Amino acid sequence: WQRWAVWDGRRWARDETGAVQRLAKKTVRAMYREAADHPKADRRATLARWAAKSESNGALKAMLERARAEVTADGETVTQSLAAFDAD
């Protein structure tokens, strides 16, 4: 496929809506929450700075490029595997 796939509730489908980019942004928002919840002020500040750097376009693109390297199966293969798992 050479494209991102997202789970639509019943199968893997091509990401035609930018869902993967929204998930990357959601990951950064979670980093901010983690920073806010940390009990130590100095660590909280460090985590918040890291989240701010991670929010840049370049960092988001890098996150997605690194994630792309982890993908090892095409969408049809994953869908077939999940269907077999659900049948059990």
CSV table of N, CA, C and O in Angstrom, one decimal:
chain,number,residue,atom,x,y,z
A,1,TRP,N,0.8,-1.2,0.0
A,1,TRP,CA,0.0,0.0,0.0
A,1,TRP,C,0.8,1.3,0.0
A,1,TRP,O,0.5,2.2,-0.6
A,2,GLN,N,1.9,1.3,0.8
A,2,GLN,CA,2.7,2.5,0.9
A,2,GLN,C,1.9,3.6,1.5
A,2,GLN,O,2.3,4.8,1.2
A,3,ARG,N,0.9,3.3,2.2
A,3,ARG,CA,0.1,4.4,2.9
A,3,ARG,C,-0.3,3.9,4.3
A,3,ARG,O,-0.2,2.7,4.6
A,4,TRP,N,-0.7,4.8,5.1
A,4,TRP,CA,-1.2,4.5,6.4
A,4,TRP,C,-2.5,3.8,6.4
A,4,TRP,O,-3.3,4.1,5.5
A,5,ALA,N,-2.7,2.9,7.3
A,5,ALA,CA,-4.0,2.2,7.4
A,5,ALA,C,-4.5,2.5,8.9
A,5,ALA,O,-3.7,2.6,9.8
A,6,VAL,N,-5.8,2.6,9.0
A,6,VAL,CA,-6.4,2.8,10.3
A,6,VAL,C,-7.5,1.7,10.5
A,6,VAL,O,-8.2,1.3,9.5
A,7,TRP,N,-7.8,1.4,11.7
A,7,TRP,CA,-8.8,0.4,12.0
A,7,TRP,C,-10.2,1.1,12.0
A,7,TRP,O,-10.3,2.1,12.7
A,8,ASP,N,-11.1,0.7,11.2
A,8,ASP,CA,-12.4,1.4,11.1
A,8,ASP,C,-13.5,0.7,11.9
A,8,ASP,O,-14.7,1.0,11.8
A,9,GLY,N,-13.1,-0.2,12.8
A,9,GLY,CA,-14.1,-0.9,13.6
A,9,GLY,C,-14.3,-2.3,13.1
A,9,GLY,O,-14.8,-3.2,13.9
A,10,ARG,N,-14.0,-2.6,11.9
A,10,ARG,CA,-14.2,-3.9,11.4
A,10,ARG,C,-13.1,-4.4,10.4
A,10,ARG,O,-12.9,-5.6,10.2
A,11,ARG,N,-12.3,-3.4,10.0
A,11,ARG,CA,-11.2,-3.8,9.1
A,11,ARG,C,-10.2,-2.7,9.0
A,11,ARG,O,-10.5,-1.6,9.5
A,12,TRP,N,-9.0,-3.0,8.5
A,12,TRP,CA,-8.0,-2.0,8.2
A,12,TRP,C,-8.3,-1.3,6.9
A,12,TRP,O,-8.6,-2.0,5.9
A,13,ALA,N,-8.3,0.0,6.9
A,13,ALA,CA,-8.6,0.8,5.7
A,13,ALA,C,-7.6,1.9,5.5
A,13,ALA,O,-7.0,2.3,6.5
A,14,ARG,N,-7.4,2.3,4.3
A,14,ARG,CA,-6.5,3.3,4.0
A,14,ARG,C,-6.9,4.6,4.7
A,14,ARG,O,-8.1,4.9,4.8
A,15,ASP,N,-5.9,5.3,5.3
A,15,ASP,CA,-6.2,6.5,5.9
A,15,ASP,C,-6.3,7.6,4.9
A,15,ASP,O,-5.3,8.2,4.4
A,16,GLU,N,-7.6,8.0,4.6
A,16,GLU,CA,-7.8,9.0,3.6
A,16,GLU,C,-8.2,10.4,4.2
A,16,GLU,O,-8.4,11.3,3.6
A,17,THR,N,-8.2,10.4,5.6
A,17,THR,CA,-8.7,11.6,6.3
A,17,THR,C,-7.6,12.2,7.2
A,17,THR,O,-7.9,13.2,7.8
A,18,GLY,N,-6.4,11.7,7.2
A,18,GLY,CA,-5.4,12.3,8.1
A,18,GLY,C,-5.5,11.8,9.5
A,18,GLY,O,-5.0,12.4,10.4
A,19,ALA,N,-6.1,10.7,9.7
A,19,ALA,CA,-6.3,10.1,11.1
A,19,ALA,C,-5.0,9.9,11.8
A,19,ALA,O,-4.9,10.1,13.0
A,20,VAL,N,-4.0,9.4,11.0
A,20,VAL,CA,-2.7,9.1,11.6
A,20,VAL,C,-2.0,10.3,12.1
A,20,VAL,O,-1.5,10.3,13.2
A,21,GLN,N,-2.2,11.4,11.4
A,21,GLN,CA,-1.6,12.7,11.8
A,21,GLN,C,-2.3,13.2,13.1
A,21,GLN,O,-1.7,13.7,14.0
A,22,ARG,N,-3.6,13.0,13.1
A,22,ARG,CA,-4.4,13.4,14.3
A,22,ARG,C,-4.0,12.5,15.5
A,22,ARG,O,-3.9,13.0,16.7
A,23,LEU,N,-3.7,11.2,15.3
A,23,LEU,CA,-3.2,10.4,16.4
A,23,LEU,C,-1.8,10.8,16.9
A,23,LEU,O,-1.6,10.8,18.1
A,24,ALA,N,-1.0,11.3,16.0
A,24,ALA,CA,0.3,11.8,16.4
A,24,ALA,C,0.2,13.0,17.3
A,24,ALA,O,0.8,13.1,18.3
A,25,LYS,N,-0.7,13.9,16.9
A,25,LYS,CA,-1.0,15.1,17.7
A,25,LYS,C,-1.6,14.7,19.1
A,25,LYS,O,-1.3,15.3,20.1
A,26,LYS,N,-2.4,13.7,19.1
A,26,LYS,CA,-3.0,13.2,20.3
A,26,LYS,C,-1.9,12.7,21.2
A,26,LYS,O,-2.0,12.9,22.5
A,27,THR,N,-0.9,12.0,20.7
A,27,THR,CA,0.2,11.5,21.5
A,27,THR,C,0.9,12.7,22.2
A,27,THR,O,1.2,12.6,23.3
A,28,VAL,N,1.1,13.8,21.4
A,28,VAL,CA,1.8,14.9,22.1
A,28,VAL,C,0.9,15.5,23.2
A,28,VAL,O,1.4,15.9,24.2
A,29,ARG,N,-0.4,15.6,23.0
A,29,ARG,CA,-1.3,16.1,24.0
A,29,ARG,C,-1.2,15.2,25.3
A,29,ARG,O,-1.2,15.7,26.4
A,30,ALA,N,-1.0,13.9,25.1
A,30,ALA,CA,-0.9,13.0,26.2
A,30,ALA,C,0.4,13.3,26.9
A,30,ALA,O,0.5,13.2,28.2
A,31,MET,N,1.5,13.7,26.2
A,31,MET,CA,2.7,14.1,26.8
A,31,MET,C,2.6,15.3,27.7
A,31,MET,O,3.1,15.3,28.8
A,32,TYR,N,1.8,16.2,27.3
A,32,TYR,CA,1.5,17.4,28.1
A,32,TYR,C,0.8,17.0,29.4
A,32,TYR,O,1.1,17.5,30.4
A,33,ARG,N,-0.2,16.1,29.2
A,33,ARG,CA,-0.9,15.6,30.4
A,33,ARG,C,0.0,14.9,31.4
A,33,ARG,O,-0.1,15.1,32.6
A,34,GLU,N,0.9,14.1,30.8
A,34,GLU,CA,1.9,13.4,31.7
A,34,GLU,C,2.7,14.4,32.4
A,34,GLU,O,3.0,14.3,33.6
A,35,ALA,N,3.2,15.4,31.7
A,35,ALA,CA,4.0,16.5,32.3
A,35,ALA,C,3.2,17.2,33.5
A,35,ALA,O,3.8,17.3,34.6
A,36,ALA,N,2.0,17.5,33.2
A,36,ALA,CA,1.2,18.2,34.2
A,36,ALA,C,1.0,17.4,35.4
A,36,ALA,O,0.9,17.9,36.6
A,37,ASP,N,0.9,16.1,35.3
A,37,ASP,CA,0.6,15.2,36.4
A,37,ASP,C,1.8,14.8,37.2
A,37,ASP,O,1.7,14.1,38.2
A,38,HIS,N,3.0,15.1,36.7
A,38,HIS,CA,4.2,14.7,37.4
A,38,HIS,C,4.4,15.4,38.8
A,38,HIS,O,4.2,16.6,38.8
A,39,PRO,N,4.7,14.7,39.8
A,39,PRO,CA,4.7,15.3,41.1
A,39,PRO,C,5.9,16.2,41.3
A,39,PRO,O,5.9,17.1,42.2
A,40,LYS,N,7.0,16.1,40.6
A,40,LYS,CA,8.2,16.9,40.8
A,40,LYS,C,8.2,18.1,39.8
A,40,LYS,O,8.1,17.9,38.6
A,41,ALA,N,8.3,19.3,40.3
A,41,ALA,CA,8.3,20.5,39.4
A,41,ALA,C,9.3,20.5,38.4
A,41,ALA,O,9.1,20.9,37.2
A,42,ASP,N,10.6,20.2,38.7
A,42,ASP,CA,11.6,20.2,37.7
A,42,ASP,C,11.4,19.2,36.6
A,42,ASP,O,11.6,19.5,35.4
A,43,ARG,N,10.9,18.0,37.0
A,43,ARG,CA,10.6,17.0,35.9
A,43,ARG,C,9.4,17.4,35.1
A,43,ARG,O,9.4,17.2,33.9
A,44,ARG,N,8.5,18.0,35.7
A,44,ARG,CA,7.3,18.6,35.1
A,44,ARG,C,7.7,19.5,34.0
A,44,ARG,O,7.2,19.5,32.8
A,45,ALA,N,8.6,20.4,34.3
A,45,ALA,CA,9.1,21.4,33.4
A,45,ALA,C,9.8,20.8,32.2
A,45,ALA,O,9.7,21.2,31.0
A,46,THR,N,10.7,19.8,32.5
A,46,THR,CA,11.4,19.1,31.5
A,46,THR,C,10.5,18.4,30.5
A,46,THR,O,10.7,18.5,29.3
A,47,LEU,N,9.5,17.7,31.1
A,47,LEU,CA,8.5,17.0,30.2
A,47,LEU,C,7.7,17.9,29.4
A,47,LEU,O,7.4,17.6,28.2
A,48,ALA,N,7.3,19.1,29.9
A,48,ALA,CA,6.6,20.0,29.2
A,48,ALA,C,7.4,20.6,28.0
A,48,ALA,O,6.9,20.8,26.9
A,49,ARG,N,8.7,20.9,28.2
A,49,ARG,CA,9.6,21.4,27.2
A,49,ARG,C,9.7,20.3,26.1
A,49,ARG,O,9.6,20.6,24.9
A,50,TRP,N,9.8,19.0,26.5
A,50,TRP,CA,9.9,17.9,25.5
A,50,TRP,C,8.6,17.9,24.7
A,50,TRP,O,8.6,17.7,23.5
A,51,ALA,N,7.5,18.0,25.3
A,51,ALA,CA,6.2,18.0,24.6
A,51,ALA,C,6.1,19.1,23.6
A,51,ALA,O,5.7,18.9,22.5
A,52,ALA,N,6.5,20.3,24.0
A,52,ALA,CA,6.5,21.5,23.1
A,52,ALA,C,7.4,21.2,21.9
A,52,ALA,O,7.0,21.6,20.8
A,53,LYS,N,8.6,20.7,22.1
A,53,LYS,CA,9.4,20.3,21.0
A,53,LYS,C,8.8,19.3,20.1
A,53,LYS,O,8.9,19.3,18.8
A,54,SER,N,8.1,18.3,20.7
A,54,SER,CA,7.5,17.2,19.9
A,54,SER,C,6.3,17.7,19.1
A,54,SER,O,5.8,17.0,18.2
A,55,GLU,N,5.8,18.9,19.4
A,55,GLU,CA,4.6,19.4,18.8
A,55,GLU,C,4.9,20.1,17.4
A,55,GLU,O,4.0,20.3,16.6
A,56,SER,N,6.2,20.3,17.1
A,56,SER,CA,6.6,21.0,15.9
A,56,SER,C,6.3,20.1,14.7
A,56,SER,O,6.2,18.8,14.8
A,57,ASN,N,6.1,20.7,13.5
A,57,ASN,CA,5.8,19.9,12.3
A,57,ASN,C,6.9,18.9,12.1
A,57,ASN,O,6.7,17.8,11.7
A,58,GLY,N,8.2,19.3,12.2
A,58,GLY,CA,9.3,18.5,12.0
A,58,GLY,C,9.3,17.3,12.9
A,58,GLY,O,9.6,16.1,12.5
A,59,ALA,N,9.0,17.5,14.2
A,59,ALA,CA,9.0,16.4,15.1
A,59,ALA,C,7.8,15.4,14.9
A,59,ALA,O,8.0,14.2,15.0
A,60,LEU,N,6.7,16.0,14.5
A,60,LEU,CA,5.5,15.1,14.2
A,60,LEU,C,5.8,14.3,12.9
A,60,LEU,O,5.5,13.1,12.9
A,61,LYS,N,6.5,14.9,11.9
A,61,LYS,CA,6.8,14.1,10.7
A,61,LYS,C,7.8,13.0,11.1
A,61,LYS,O,7.8,11.9,10.6
A,62,ALA,N,8.8,13.4,11.9
A,62,ALA,CA,9.8,12.4,12.3
A,62,ALA,C,9.1,11.2,13.1
A,62,ALA,O,9.5,10.0,12.9
A,63,MET,N,8.2,11.5,14.0
A,63,MET,CA,7.5,10.5,14.7
A,63,MET,C,6.8,9.5,13.7
A,63,MET,O,6.9,8.3,13.9
A,64,LEU,N,6.1,10.1,12.7
A,64,LEU,CA,5.4,9.2,11.8
A,64,LEU,C,6.4,8.4,10.9
A,64,LEU,O,6.1,7.3,10.6
A,65,GLU,N,7.5,9.0,10.6
A,65,GLU,CA,8.5,8.3,9.8
A,65,GLU,C,9.1,7.1,10.6
A,65,GLU,O,9.3,6.0,10.0
A,66,ARG,N,9.4,7.3,11.8
A,66,ARG,CA,9.9,6.3,12.7
A,66,ARG,C,8.8,5.2,12.8
A,66,ARG,O,9.1,4.0,12.8
A,67,ALA,N,7.6,5.6,13.0
A,67,ALA,CA,6.5,4.6,13.1
A,67,ALA,C,6.4,3.8,11.8
A,67,ALA,O,6.1,2.6,11.9
A,68,ARG,N,6.5,4.4,10.7
A,68,ARG,CA,6.4,3.8,9.4
A,68,ARG,C,7.4,2.6,9.3
A,68,ARG,O,7.1,1.6,8.7
A,69,ALA,N,8.6,2.8,9.9
A,69,ALA,CA,9.6,1.8,9.8
A,69,ALA,C,9.2,0.5,10.6
A,69,ALA,O,9.7,-0.5,10.4
A,70,GLU,N,8.3,0.7,11.5
A,70,GLU,CA,7.8,-0.4,12.4
A,70,GLU,C,6.7,-1.3,11.7
A,70,GLU,O,6.5,-2.4,12.1
A,71,VAL,N,6.1,-0.8,10.7
A,71,VAL,CA,5.0,-1.5,10.0
A,71,VAL,C,5.6,-2.6,9.2
A,71,VAL,O,6.5,-2.5,8.4
A,72,THR,N,5.1,-3.8,9.4
A,72,THR,CA,5.7,-5.0,8.8
A,72,THR,C,4.7,-5.8,8.0
A,72,THR,O,5.0,-6.8,7.4
A,73,ALA,N,3.4,-5.4,7.9
A,73,ALA,CA,2.4,-6.2,7.2
A,73,ALA,C,1.5,-5.2,6.4
A,73,ALA,O,1.3,-4.1,6.9
A,74,ASP,N,1.0,-5.6,5.3
A,74,ASP,CA,0.0,-4.8,4.6
A,74,ASP,C,-1.3,-4.9,5.2
A,74,ASP,O,-1.6,-5.8,6.0
A,75,GLY,N,-2.3,-4.0,4.9
A,75,GLY,CA,-3.6,-4.0,5.5
A,75,GLY,C,-4.4,-5.3,5.3
A,75,GLY,O,-5.0,-5.7,6.2
A,76,GLU,N,-4.3,-5.9,4.2
A,76,GLU,CA,-5.1,-7.1,3.9
A,76,GLU,C,-4.6,-8.2,4.8
A,76,GLU,O,-5.4,-9.0,5.4
A,77,THR,N,-3.3,-8.3,5.0
A,77,THR,CA,-2.7,-9.4,5.8
A,77,THR,C,-3.2,-9.2,7.3
A,77,THR,O,-3.6,-10.1,7.9
A,78,VAL,N,-3.1,-8.0,7.8
A,78,VAL,CA,-3.6,-7.7,9.1
A,78,VAL,C,-5.1,-8.0,9.3
A,78,VAL,O,-5.5,-8.6,10.2
A,79,THR,N,-5.9,-7.6,8.3
A,79,THR,CA,-7.3,-7.8,8.4
A,79,THR,C,-7.6,-9.3,8.4
A,79,THR,O,-8.4,-9.8,9.2
A,80,GLN,N,-6.9,-10.1,7.6
A,80,GLN,CA,-7.1,-11.5,7.6
A,80,GLN,C,-6.7,-12.1,8.9
A,80,GLN,O,-7.4,-13.0,9.4
A,81,SER,N,-5.6,-11.7,9.5
A,81,SER,CA,-5.1,-12.2,10.7
A,81,SER,C,-6.1,-11.9,11.8
A,81,SER,O,-6.4,-12.8,12.7
A,82,LEU,N,-6.7,-10.7,11.9
A,82,LEU,CA,-7.6,-10.3,12.9
A,82,LEU,C,-8.9,-11.1,12.7
A,82,LEU,O,-9.5,-11.5,13.7
A,83,ALA,N,-9.3,-11.3,11.5
A,83,ALA,CA,-10.6,-12.1,11.2
A,83,ALA,C,-10.4,-13.5,11.8
A,83,ALA,O,-11.3,-14.1,12.4
A,84,ALA,N,-9.2,-14.1,11.5
A,84,ALA,CA,-9.0,-15.5,12.0
A,84,ALA,C,-9.0,-15.5,13.5
A,84,ALA,O,-9.5,-16.4,14.2
A,85,PHE,N,-8.4,-14.5,14.2
A,85,PHE,CA,-8.3,-14.4,15.6
A,85,PHE,C,-9.8,-14.3,16.2
A,85,PHE,O,-10.1,-14.9,17.1
A,86,ASP,N,-10.6,-13.4,15.6
A,86,ASP,CA,-12.0,-13.2,16.0
A,86,ASP,C,-12.8,-14.5,15.9
A,86,ASP,O,-13.8,-14.7,16.6
A,87,ALA,N,-12.4,-15.4,14.9
A,87,ALA,CA,-13.2,-16.6,14.7
A,87,ALA,C,-13.1,-17.6,15.8
A,87,ALA,O,-13.9,-18.4,16.0
A,88,ASP,N,-12.0,-17.4,16.6
A,88,ASP,CA,-11.8,-18.4,17.7
A,88,ASP,C,-12.6,-18.2,18.9
A,88,ASP,O,-13.2,-17.3,19.2
